[in-house]
Structures are given as C-alpha cells and as structure tokens.
Coordinates of C-alpha atoms in Angstrom, one line a residue:
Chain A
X1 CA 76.2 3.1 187.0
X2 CA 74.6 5.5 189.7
X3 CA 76.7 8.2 190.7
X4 CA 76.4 9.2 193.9
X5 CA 77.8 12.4 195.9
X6 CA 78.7 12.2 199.7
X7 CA 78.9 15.3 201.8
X8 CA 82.1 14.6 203.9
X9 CA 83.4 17.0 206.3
X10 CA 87.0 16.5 206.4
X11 CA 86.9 16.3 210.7
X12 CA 83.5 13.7 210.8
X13 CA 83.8 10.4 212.2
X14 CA 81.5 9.2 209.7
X15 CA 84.1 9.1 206.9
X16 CA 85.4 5.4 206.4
X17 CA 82.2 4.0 207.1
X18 CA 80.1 5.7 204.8
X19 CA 83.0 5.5 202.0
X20 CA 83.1 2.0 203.2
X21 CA 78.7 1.1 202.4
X22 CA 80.1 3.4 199.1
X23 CA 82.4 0.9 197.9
X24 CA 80.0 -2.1 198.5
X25 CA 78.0 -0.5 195.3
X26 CA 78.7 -0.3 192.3
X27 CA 78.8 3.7 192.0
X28 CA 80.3 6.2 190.4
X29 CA 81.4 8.4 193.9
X30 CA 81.8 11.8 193.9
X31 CA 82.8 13.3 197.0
X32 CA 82.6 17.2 198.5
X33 CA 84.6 18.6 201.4
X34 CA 84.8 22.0 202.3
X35 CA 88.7 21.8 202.2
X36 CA 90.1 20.3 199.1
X37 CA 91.6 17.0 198.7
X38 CA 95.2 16.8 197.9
X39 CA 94.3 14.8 194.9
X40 CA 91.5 16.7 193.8
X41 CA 93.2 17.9 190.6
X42 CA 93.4 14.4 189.1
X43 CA 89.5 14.0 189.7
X44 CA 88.4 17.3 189.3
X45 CA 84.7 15.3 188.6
X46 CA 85.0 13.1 191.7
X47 CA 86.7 15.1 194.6
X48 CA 84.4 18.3 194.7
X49 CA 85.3 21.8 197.4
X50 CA 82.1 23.2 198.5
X51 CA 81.8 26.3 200.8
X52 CA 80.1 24.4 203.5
X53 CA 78.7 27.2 205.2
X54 CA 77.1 28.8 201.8
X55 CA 74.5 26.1 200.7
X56 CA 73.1 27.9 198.0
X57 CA 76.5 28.7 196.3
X58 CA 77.4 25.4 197.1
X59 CA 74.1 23.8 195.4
X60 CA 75.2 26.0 192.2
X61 CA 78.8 24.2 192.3
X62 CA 77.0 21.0 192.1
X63 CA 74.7 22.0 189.8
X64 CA 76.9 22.9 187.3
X65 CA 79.0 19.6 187.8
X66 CA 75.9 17.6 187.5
X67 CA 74.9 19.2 184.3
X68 CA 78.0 17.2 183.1
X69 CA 77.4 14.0 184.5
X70 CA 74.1 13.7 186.7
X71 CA 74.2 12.8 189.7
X72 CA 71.4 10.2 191.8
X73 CA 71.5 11.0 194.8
X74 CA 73.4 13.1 197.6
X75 CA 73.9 12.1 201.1
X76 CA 75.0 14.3 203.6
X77 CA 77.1 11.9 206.3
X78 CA 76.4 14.4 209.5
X79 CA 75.1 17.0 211.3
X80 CA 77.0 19.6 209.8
X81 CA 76.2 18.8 206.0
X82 CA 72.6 18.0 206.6
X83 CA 71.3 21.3 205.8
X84 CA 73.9 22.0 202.7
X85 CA 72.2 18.2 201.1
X86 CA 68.6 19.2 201.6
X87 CA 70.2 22.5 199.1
X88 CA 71.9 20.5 196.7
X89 CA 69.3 17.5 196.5
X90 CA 66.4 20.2 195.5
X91 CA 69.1 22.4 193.0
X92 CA 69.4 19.0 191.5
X93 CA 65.5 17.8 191.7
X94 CA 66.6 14.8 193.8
X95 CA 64.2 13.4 196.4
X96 CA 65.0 15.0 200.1
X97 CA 63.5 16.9 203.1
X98 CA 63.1 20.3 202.2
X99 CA 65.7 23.2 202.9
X100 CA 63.6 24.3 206.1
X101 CA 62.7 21.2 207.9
X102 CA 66.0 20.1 207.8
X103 CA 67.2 23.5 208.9
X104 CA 64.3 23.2 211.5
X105 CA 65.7 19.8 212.6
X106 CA 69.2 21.7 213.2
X107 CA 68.2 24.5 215.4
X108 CA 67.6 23.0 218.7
X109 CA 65.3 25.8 219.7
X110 CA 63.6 26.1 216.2
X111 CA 63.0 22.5 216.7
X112 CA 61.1 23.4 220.0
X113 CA 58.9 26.0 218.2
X114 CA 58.4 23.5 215.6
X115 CA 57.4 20.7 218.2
X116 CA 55.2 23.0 220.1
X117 CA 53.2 24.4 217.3
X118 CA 52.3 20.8 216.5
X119 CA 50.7 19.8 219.9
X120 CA 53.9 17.3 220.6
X121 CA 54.6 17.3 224.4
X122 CA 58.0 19.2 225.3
X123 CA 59.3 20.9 228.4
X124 CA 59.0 24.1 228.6
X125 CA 62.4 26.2 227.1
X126 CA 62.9 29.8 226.6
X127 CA 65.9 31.0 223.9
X128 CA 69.1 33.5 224.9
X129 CA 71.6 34.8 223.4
X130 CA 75.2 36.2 224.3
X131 CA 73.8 39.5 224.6
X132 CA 71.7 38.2 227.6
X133 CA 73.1 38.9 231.0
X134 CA 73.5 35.7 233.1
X135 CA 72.1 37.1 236.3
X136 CA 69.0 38.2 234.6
X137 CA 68.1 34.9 232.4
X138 CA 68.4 32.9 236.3
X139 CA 65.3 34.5 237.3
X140 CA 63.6 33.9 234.3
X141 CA 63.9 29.9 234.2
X142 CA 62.0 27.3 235.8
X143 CA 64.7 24.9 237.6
X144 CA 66.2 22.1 237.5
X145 CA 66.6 23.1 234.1
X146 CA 69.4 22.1 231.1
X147 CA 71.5 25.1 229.0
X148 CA 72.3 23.9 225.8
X149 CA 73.8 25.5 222.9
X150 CA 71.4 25.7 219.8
X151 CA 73.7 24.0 217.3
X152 CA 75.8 22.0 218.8
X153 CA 75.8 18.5 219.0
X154 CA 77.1 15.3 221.2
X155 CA 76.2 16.9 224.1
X156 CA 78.7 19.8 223.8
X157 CA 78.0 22.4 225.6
X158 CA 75.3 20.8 227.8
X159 CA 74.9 21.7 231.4
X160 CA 72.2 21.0 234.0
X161 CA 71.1 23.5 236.8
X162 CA 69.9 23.4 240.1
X163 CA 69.6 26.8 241.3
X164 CA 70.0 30.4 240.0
X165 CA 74.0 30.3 241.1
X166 CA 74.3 27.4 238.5
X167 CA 72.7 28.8 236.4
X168 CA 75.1 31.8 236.2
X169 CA 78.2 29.4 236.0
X170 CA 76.7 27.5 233.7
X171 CA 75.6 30.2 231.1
X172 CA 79.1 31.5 230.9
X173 CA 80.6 28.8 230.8
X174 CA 78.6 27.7 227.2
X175 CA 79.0 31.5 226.1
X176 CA 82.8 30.5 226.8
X177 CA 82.4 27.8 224.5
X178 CA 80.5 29.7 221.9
X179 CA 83.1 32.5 221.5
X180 CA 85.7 30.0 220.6
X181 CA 86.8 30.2 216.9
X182 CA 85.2 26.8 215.8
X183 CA 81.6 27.5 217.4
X184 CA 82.2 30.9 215.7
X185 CA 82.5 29.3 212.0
X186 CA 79.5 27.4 212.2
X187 CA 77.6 30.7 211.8
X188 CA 73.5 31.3 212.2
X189 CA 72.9 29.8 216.1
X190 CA 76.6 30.0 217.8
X191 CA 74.9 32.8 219.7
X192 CA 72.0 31.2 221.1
X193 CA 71.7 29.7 224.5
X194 CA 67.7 27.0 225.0
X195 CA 66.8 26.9 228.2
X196 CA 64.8 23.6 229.0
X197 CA 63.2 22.1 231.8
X198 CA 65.1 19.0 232.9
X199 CA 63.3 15.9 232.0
X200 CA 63.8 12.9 234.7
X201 CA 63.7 9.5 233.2
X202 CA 65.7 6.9 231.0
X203 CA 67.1 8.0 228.1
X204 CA 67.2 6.0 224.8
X205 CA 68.0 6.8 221.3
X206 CA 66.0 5.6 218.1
X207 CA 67.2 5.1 214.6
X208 CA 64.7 5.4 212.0
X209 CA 64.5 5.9 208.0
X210 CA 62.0 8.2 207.1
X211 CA 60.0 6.1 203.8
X212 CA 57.5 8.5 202.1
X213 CA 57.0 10.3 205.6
X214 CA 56.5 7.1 207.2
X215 CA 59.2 6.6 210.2
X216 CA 60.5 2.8 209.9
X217 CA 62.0 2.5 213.3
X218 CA 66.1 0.4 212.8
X219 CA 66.8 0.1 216.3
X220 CA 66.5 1.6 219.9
X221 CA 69.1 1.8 222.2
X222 CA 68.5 1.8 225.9
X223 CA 71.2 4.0 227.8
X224 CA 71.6 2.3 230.8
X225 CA 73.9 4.7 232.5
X226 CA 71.7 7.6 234.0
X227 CA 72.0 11.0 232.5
X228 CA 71.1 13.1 235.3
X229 CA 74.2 15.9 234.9
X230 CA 75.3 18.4 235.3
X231 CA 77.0 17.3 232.5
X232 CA 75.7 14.8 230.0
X233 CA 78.5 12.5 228.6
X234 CA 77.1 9.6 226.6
X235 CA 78.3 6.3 227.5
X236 CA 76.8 2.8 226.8
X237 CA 73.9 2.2 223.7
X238 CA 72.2 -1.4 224.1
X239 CA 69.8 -2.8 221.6
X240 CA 67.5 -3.7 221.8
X241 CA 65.6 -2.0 224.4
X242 CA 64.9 -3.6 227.5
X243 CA 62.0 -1.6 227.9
X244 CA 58.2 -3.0 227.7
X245 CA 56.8 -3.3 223.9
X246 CA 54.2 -1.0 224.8
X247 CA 56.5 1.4 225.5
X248 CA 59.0 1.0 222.7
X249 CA 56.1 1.7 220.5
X250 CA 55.0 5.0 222.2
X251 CA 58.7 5.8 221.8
X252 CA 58.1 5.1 218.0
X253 CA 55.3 6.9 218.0
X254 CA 56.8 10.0 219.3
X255 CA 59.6 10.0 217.0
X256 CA 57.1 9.7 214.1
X257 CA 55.5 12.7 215.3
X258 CA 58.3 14.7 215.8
X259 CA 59.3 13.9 212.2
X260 CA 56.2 14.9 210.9
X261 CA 55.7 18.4 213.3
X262 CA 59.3 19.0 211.6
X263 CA 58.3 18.6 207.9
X264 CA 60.9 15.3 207.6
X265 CA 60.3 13.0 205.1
X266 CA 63.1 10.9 203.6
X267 CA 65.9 9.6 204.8
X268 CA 67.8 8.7 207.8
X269 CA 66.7 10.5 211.5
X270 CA 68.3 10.2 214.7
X271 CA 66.1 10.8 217.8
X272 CA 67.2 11.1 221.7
X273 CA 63.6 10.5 224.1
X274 CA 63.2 10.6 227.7
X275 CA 60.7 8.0 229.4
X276 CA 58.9 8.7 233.0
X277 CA 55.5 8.5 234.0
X278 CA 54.3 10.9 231.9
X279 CA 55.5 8.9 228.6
X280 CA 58.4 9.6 226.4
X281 CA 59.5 13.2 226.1
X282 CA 61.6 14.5 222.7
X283 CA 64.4 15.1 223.6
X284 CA 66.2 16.1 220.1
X285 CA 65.4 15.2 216.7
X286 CA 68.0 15.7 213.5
X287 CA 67.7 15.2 209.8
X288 CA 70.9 12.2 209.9
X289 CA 72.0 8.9 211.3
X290 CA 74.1 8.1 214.7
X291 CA 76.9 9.9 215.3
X292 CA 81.1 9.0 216.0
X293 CA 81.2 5.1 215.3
X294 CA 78.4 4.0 217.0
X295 CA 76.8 2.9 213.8
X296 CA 79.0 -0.1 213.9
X297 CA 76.9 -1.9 216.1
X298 CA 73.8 -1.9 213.7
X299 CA 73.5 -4.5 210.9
X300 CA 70.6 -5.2 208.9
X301 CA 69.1 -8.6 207.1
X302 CA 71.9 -10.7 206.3
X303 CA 74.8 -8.1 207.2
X304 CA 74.3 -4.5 205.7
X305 CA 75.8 -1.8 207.3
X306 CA 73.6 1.0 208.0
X307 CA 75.2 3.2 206.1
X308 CA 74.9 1.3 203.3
X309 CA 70.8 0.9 203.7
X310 CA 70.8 4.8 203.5
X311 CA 72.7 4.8 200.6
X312 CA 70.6 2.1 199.3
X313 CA 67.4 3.7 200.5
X314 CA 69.0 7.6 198.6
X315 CA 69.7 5.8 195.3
X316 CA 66.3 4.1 195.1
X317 CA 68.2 0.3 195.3
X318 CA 66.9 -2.6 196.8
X319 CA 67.0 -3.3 200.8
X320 CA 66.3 -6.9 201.5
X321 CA 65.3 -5.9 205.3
X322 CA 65.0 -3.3 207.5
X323 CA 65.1 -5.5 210.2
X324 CA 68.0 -5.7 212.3
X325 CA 69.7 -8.5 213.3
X326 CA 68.5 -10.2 216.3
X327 CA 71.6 -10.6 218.5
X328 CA 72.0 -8.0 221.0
X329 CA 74.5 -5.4 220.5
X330 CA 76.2 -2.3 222.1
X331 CA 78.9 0.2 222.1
X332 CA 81.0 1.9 224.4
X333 CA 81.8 5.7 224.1
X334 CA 84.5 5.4 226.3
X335 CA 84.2 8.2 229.1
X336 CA 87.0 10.8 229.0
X337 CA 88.2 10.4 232.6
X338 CA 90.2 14.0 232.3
X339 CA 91.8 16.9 230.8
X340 CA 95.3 16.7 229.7
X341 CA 97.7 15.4 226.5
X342 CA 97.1 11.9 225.9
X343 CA 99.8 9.9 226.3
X344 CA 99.4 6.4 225.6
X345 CA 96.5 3.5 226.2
X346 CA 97.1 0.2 227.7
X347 CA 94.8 -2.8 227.9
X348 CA 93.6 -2.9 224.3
X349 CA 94.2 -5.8 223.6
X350 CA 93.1 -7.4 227.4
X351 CA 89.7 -5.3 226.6
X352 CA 89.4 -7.0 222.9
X353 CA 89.3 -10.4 224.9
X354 CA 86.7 -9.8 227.0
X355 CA 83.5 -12.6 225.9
X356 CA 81.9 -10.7 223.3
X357 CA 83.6 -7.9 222.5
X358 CA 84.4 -7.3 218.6
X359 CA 86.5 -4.4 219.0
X360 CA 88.0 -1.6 220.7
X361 CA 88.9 1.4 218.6
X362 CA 91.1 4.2 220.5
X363 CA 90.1 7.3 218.2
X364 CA 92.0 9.8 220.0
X365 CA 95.7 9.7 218.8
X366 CA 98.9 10.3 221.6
X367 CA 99.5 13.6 221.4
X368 CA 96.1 15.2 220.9
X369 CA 94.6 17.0 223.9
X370 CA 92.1 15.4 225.8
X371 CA 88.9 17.7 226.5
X372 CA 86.0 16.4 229.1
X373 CA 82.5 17.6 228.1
X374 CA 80.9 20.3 228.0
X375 CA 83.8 21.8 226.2
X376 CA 85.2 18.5 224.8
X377 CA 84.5 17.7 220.9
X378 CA 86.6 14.6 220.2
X379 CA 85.7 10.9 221.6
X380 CA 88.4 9.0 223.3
X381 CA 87.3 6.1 221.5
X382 CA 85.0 3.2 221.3
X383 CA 84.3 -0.3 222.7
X384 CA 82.1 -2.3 220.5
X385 CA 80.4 -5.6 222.0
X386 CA 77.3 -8.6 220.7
X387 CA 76.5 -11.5 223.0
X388 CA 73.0 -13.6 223.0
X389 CA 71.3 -10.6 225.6
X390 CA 71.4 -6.9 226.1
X391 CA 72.8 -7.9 229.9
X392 CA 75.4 -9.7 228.7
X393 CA 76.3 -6.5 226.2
X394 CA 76.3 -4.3 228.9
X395 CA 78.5 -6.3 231.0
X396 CA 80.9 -7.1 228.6
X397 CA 81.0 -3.6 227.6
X398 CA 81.7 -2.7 231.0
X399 CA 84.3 -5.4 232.0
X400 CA 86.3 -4.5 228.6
X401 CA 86.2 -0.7 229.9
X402 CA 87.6 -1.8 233.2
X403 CA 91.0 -3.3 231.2
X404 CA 91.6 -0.1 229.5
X405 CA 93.8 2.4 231.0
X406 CA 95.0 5.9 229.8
X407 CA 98.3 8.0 230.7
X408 CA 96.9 11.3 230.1
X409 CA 99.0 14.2 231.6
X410 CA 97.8 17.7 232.9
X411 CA 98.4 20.2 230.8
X412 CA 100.8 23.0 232.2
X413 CA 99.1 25.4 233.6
X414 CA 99.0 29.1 231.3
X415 CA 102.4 30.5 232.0
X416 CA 104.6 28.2 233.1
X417 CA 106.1 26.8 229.7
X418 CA 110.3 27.6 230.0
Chain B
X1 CA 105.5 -13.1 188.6
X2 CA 107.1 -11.2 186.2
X3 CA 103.8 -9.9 186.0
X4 CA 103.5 -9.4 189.4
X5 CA 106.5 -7.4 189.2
X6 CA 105.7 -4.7 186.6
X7 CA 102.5 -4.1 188.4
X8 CA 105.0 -3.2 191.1
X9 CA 107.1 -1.1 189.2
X10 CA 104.1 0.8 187.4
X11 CA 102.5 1.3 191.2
X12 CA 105.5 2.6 192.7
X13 CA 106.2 5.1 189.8
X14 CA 102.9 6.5 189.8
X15 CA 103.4 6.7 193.8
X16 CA 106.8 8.4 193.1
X17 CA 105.5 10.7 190.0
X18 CA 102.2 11.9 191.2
X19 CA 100.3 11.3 194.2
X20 CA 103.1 11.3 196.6
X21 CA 103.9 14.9 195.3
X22 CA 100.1 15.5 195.7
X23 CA 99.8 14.3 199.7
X24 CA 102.8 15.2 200.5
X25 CA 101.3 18.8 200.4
X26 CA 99.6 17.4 203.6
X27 CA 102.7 15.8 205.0
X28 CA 101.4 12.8 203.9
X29 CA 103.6 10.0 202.0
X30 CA 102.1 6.9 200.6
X31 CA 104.3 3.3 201.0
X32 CA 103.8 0.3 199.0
X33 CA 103.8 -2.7 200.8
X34 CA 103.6 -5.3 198.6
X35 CA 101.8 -7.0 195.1
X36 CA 100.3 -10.1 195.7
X37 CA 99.0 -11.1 192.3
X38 CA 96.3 -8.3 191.4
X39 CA 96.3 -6.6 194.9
X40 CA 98.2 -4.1 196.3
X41 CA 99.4 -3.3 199.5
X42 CA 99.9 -0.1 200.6
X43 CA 100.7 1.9 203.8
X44 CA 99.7 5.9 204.2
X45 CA 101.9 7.4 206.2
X46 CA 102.9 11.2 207.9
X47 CA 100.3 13.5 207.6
X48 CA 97.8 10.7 206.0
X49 CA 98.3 7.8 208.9
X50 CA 95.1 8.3 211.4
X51 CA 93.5 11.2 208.7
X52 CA 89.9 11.7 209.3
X53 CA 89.6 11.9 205.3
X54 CA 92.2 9.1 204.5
X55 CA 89.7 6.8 203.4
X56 CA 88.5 9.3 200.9
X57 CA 92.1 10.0 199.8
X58 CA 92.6 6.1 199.1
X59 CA 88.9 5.4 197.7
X60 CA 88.1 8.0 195.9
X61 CA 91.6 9.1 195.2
X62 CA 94.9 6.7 194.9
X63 CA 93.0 3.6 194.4
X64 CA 90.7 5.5 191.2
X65 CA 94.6 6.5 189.9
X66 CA 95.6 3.2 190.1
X67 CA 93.0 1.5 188.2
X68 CA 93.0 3.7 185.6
X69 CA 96.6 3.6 185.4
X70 CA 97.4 0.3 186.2
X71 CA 94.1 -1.6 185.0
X72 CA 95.4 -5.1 185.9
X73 CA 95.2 -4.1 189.8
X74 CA 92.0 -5.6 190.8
X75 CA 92.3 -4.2 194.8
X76 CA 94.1 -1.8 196.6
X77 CA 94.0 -2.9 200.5
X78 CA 95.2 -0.4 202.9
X79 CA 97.5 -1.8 205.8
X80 CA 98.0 1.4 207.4
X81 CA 97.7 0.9 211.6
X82 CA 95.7 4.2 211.6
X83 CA 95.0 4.5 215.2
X84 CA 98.8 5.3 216.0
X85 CA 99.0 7.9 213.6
X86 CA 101.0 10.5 215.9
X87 CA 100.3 13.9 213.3
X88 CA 97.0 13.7 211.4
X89 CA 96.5 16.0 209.1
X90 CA 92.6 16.2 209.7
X91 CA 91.2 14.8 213.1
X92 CA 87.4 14.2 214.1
X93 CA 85.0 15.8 215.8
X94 CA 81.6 15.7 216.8
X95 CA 81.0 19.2 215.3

C-alpha cells in the first residue's frame, strides 16, 4: 500500500476535497498541520504537527517519521504549504520542483525577476517595501498601475491606480493589511509591496500538470466578468474558453514558458493570463492547483476529481485521461456584496433549481464577519453549474446568483458597543 | 441485528471513552446517528460542525479508530449539515 503525506493547513479550503481523491486510493494517509489534531495521539504515525513556517525543521520531522515507514509521495494542498513540500519531497528523495523554483513561484515579485531574466513578456513592476514612503513610490510608477502584496493570494490585497493620489491610498491601505497579525506570520514577503503596469484585456485562468517539465494544459477558464479594478474580486470561471484555438494555444504556450523560466517541473500549476492585442500577458504563476472550491467543476476521463489526478500523478499511479470532460462547466465565487456579520442566506435552495446548477455551497457560516476585498480573506461561498455550452453556464450561474440573498448587518462602528 | 446492535454499543463506547474526550478539547462532540448493517452514521457537532479540518478529523482520525476497533464497520458516513455549523473551530481562508 502507498503511503502518502498531505500538507493540510488547518484554515485551507482544499481540505475535504483532497482528503476526499485520498480516500478513493487505496493509501496509507498521513497527514501534517501546523496545529495538531485533537486525535493526533492515537496516530501519532498518521496525524503529523509541522512548523509550517520552518521547512527545513519541518523536512527533518518527516524525515525521521519516514525512516519508520517510507513515505511515496507528499502533496502540498495550497499556496501556503507549497514551498514546505518542495523541502520535504527532496529530504525524502521524492520527485518535486526544487526548493527555489517553488519559492520563486511564491514570491510575486521574484516571479517577475524570474520571468524577465527569461525573455517572457511582463509589464513592467518595480518592488517596495513598508519602509517606502507612499508619496515618494507615486512618482516613481508608470500609471494605471496595480499594488499587490508579494505573498498574498486570491486577490487580497490587490488595488489598481489611476493617478499618484491613488496611488497613496492605495499603498497604505495594503501596508494596512500587511501589518495585520496574520500577514505578519507568513514571514519572508509580508513587507513587500510590486508595482505593475496594469494589463487591459480578458482574463482567464489555466490548469496544467507539469509531466517531466512538459506543461499538459486540464482546462482554461474564461472569466467573463471584466477585471478592470480598482479592486479585483474574482467571480465567474467558464470552461472551456470561448476564445479562438489559436489563442488558447498561445495561452498554453505562455504558461509553459513561464513554468520553465521558473524552474517548475512536476506537478500541478495554476496560471492567471491576460489577453489583448499584444497576446497573453502572465499574469501570476504558482507551484499548486485552483484555489477555494473551484476545483469542483473539473472532472477528468470517466469522472476523476482533480485532486485525485494529482495524487495519482504524485504517487506514480495510472491516469486513464487527462482530458476533461466535454460538457461545459463553471463556478460562481459568489461576490461579497458588503462588510458586516453575516446573518443568514435565503434562496438556496430557489438557486439549486436553477437548469443546470449542481450546487450551491454557502462557505461563510452566520456569525462570521463578512470582509470585501482587498482586505477580505474568506469566500462567501460558491455556485457550481454544467449545461451543454459555456453560455448556458454563465447564465445559469448568474440566474442562480440572482435567487440568493444575504442579511449581513453593519458592524457597530469602534466605540459604540454598551 | 443483534449484530447490528453490538456494533452500536462498541461505536458509541469508543465515542464515549476516547475520541469524544479527544475533540472535545476543541469543543467538538461527535453523535452517532445510526448502524445500518456495517455502516455507521455519525454527526460532528460543536466545535467540529463546519471545521475546515473536520474531514481530516473523521478520515484520518475517528473513522481509522473505528476500524481498528470495531473491524466489522465497513463505512463511516458523515451526516453532519456542515454549512450551518454556527462555532467552527478552524475556518478557511484563502491565505
């Protein structure tokens, strides 16, 4: 029996459906946190604590548990364990990327570097940090331009300017964001501030699987709602693109050269382009597949999850196809419409009988505060839709949207609590 | 059924012996539903219900226990209605 090791952050939205692809195999599975399970002590083999923010100390953990009973293959589940798996995979002698192009991949303005060094067309960018003063770095920059935090990802933190004045509000409002105790902990890079030129175009994202270096593209998602700014909240993935085939494949082709100017060479990537006149533009690059739920729209040959073709693809087992299936499919990341205290959702199940929809998954719980980017870091939720063309995703997508309605109330304003 | 019924008995005593004591150190409480031949029903609750890690607390925790402790289970299905979990202990974010 394999035995495989999954790199779960105990706050990712990846967990059930990685755990999920897990239990379709017949593994052993071990899985790491970096807070431990409450059960831990019964599996002390199984559930693992790693210091997520220490890979090497963290790769020596492993190590010494593998020495007991080796372990196949390690698969980090997100952004923020993408780095610590490329550490453990080569403590362990497992096939990965290495340490630094992952790293690379994680650093939005080392991935810049990297991109330029390699001849592959980006906008121009220039790095600050916290110690910058606003007013200076505004006369510095071409504009429109887009401030983005190095490390963070989901468009956190995002913010396009028009003029100097923006620019100012919009660099301390992300140094804001970056002081807060969570940015804080995710150490090298919660400090820096890329500059880039804005990019005009349509947006799509790719999902590939890097083979032996060689980028085999899963799917591409048009994003049909235009993401202009100032801020850049994600809403609507449709594959397949609607795009022309010729430029689908220079979309590939980009990706694949990205990957390469990066070092990547195995495993799952997950790359956001920009298409105008001048062809498609990399946008960002990184070392692990599609983030919050959206996953759950992909399925491959017969019915495999994607997860499960990385963990397939990881352990060295056989994939029937790579080929996804061929009816049209989308998902809604359902906009946040304000900033309050969720209090309740109505229309779920109005939305869930919309023509085409398969589901509608509220991830927010009542209770929880309700942040709009650039600060925000939790999806409200998800609306996941397939119907015989990308049109009719779209407008399902959007007609199952229109049932749904939130009770969200302000928060009390700093003060007034009695 | 009087099969059926010590399965029940064994599940809820491990439940009561050792990994409710074990979630319950993150408010969490674990509720069997029902034992349908070789499948169990259960229902995570408190601190567990909508927990970004309750699937690995189940897979790779509870449902491991109760296979090697109860080897006639077969399936441990989870009927918990996660998304109106009011007090997770862990909750997502994009990081």
């Amino acid at each position: 029996m394999h035995r495989l090791l999954l790199l779960i952050p105990t706050t990712t939205y990846r967990t059930e459906d990685f755990v999920e692809a897990a239990g379709q195999l017949d593994v052993d599975l071990v899985v790491a946190s970096e807070r431990p399970s409450t059960l831990e002590s019964y599996f002390p083999e199984n559930l693992l604590t790693l210091d997520f923010a220490d890979p090497a100390a963290a790769a020596r953990t492993v190590a010494e548990v593998a020495a007991k009973r080796p372990i196949d293959a390690v698969v980090p589940v997100d952004d923020r364990t993408s780095v610590l798996g490329a550490a453990v995979a080569a403590a362990l002698g497992l096939r990965a990327n290495s340490v630094a192009a992952v790293a690379t991949s994680r650093n939005k303005y080392r991935l810049r570097e990297a991109l330029r060094q390699a001849g592959v067309p980006s906008p121009p960018y220039r790095l600050f940090t916290l110690a910058d003063r606003a007013e200076a770095a505004a006369g510095a920059v071409p504009y429109p331009c887009v401030l983005k935090p190095t490390i963070l990802a989901a468009s956190r933190g995002v913010i396009r300017a028009d003029t100097p004045a923006e620019f100012v509000a919009a660099f301390r409002r992300i140094a804001a964001l970056l002081r807060t105790p969570d940015v804080v902990d995710l150490g090298e890079g919660a400090d820096q501030i890329l500059v880039e030129g804005f990019v005009p175009g349509v947006e799509v994202a790719l999902e590939g699987l890097l083979v032996e270096g060689r980028l085999e593209v899963l799917a591409l998602f048009d994003k049909p709602d235009p993401l202009d700014g100032p801020f850049f909240e994600e809403t609507i993935y449709v594959t397949p693109s609607r795009l022309p085939a010729a430029t689908q494949a220079a979309i590939a082709g980009r990706a694949g050269e990205a990957a390469r100017a990066l070092g990547l060479r195995d495993g799952p990537v997950h790359a956001e382009l920009r298409v105008n006149d001048a062809g498609p533009w990399l946008i960002e690059l990184a070392a692990r597949s599609i983030g919050g739920l959206c996953s759950r729209t992909l399925r491959f040959g017969t019915g495999m999850s994607l997860e499960e073709v990385i963990l397939r693809h990881a352990l060295g087992l056989p994939i029937a196809s790579l080929v996804r299936e061929r009816r049209p499919a989308g998902v809604m990341m359902i906009p946040i419409p304000g900033a309050g205290v969720l209090q309740g959702v109505q229309g779920v199940e109005a939305a869930k009988a919309v023509p085409g929809i398969e589901d509608v998954a509220i991830s927010l719980h009542v209770g929880q505060a309700v942040v709009p980017l650039p600060e925000g870091a939790r999806y409200l939720g998800f609306i996941f839709a397939r119907a015989e063309s990308p049109e009719r995703v779209e407008a399902a997508l959007r007609e199952a949207h229109q049932r749904l309605g939130f009770d969200i109330a302000p928060l009390a304003p700093a003060g007034s609590a009695s | 059924m009087a099969e059926t019924s010590a399965i029940r008995d064994r599940v809820q005593e491990l439940l009561d012996t050792a990994i409710n004591p074990a979630v319950a150190g993150h408010g969490g409480f674990i509720e069997l539903i029902d034992v349908q031949d070789t499948t169990v029903y259960i229902r995570m609750m408190g601190g567990c219900q909508g927990c970004g890690a309750a699937d690995v607390t189940l897979k790779a925790g509870i449902e491991r226990m109760i296979f090697e402790e109860v080897p006639e289970v077969t399936e441990v299905l989870d009927a918990t209605d996660h998304a109106s979990g009011s007090n997770p202990y862990y909750a997502p974010s994009k990081g």
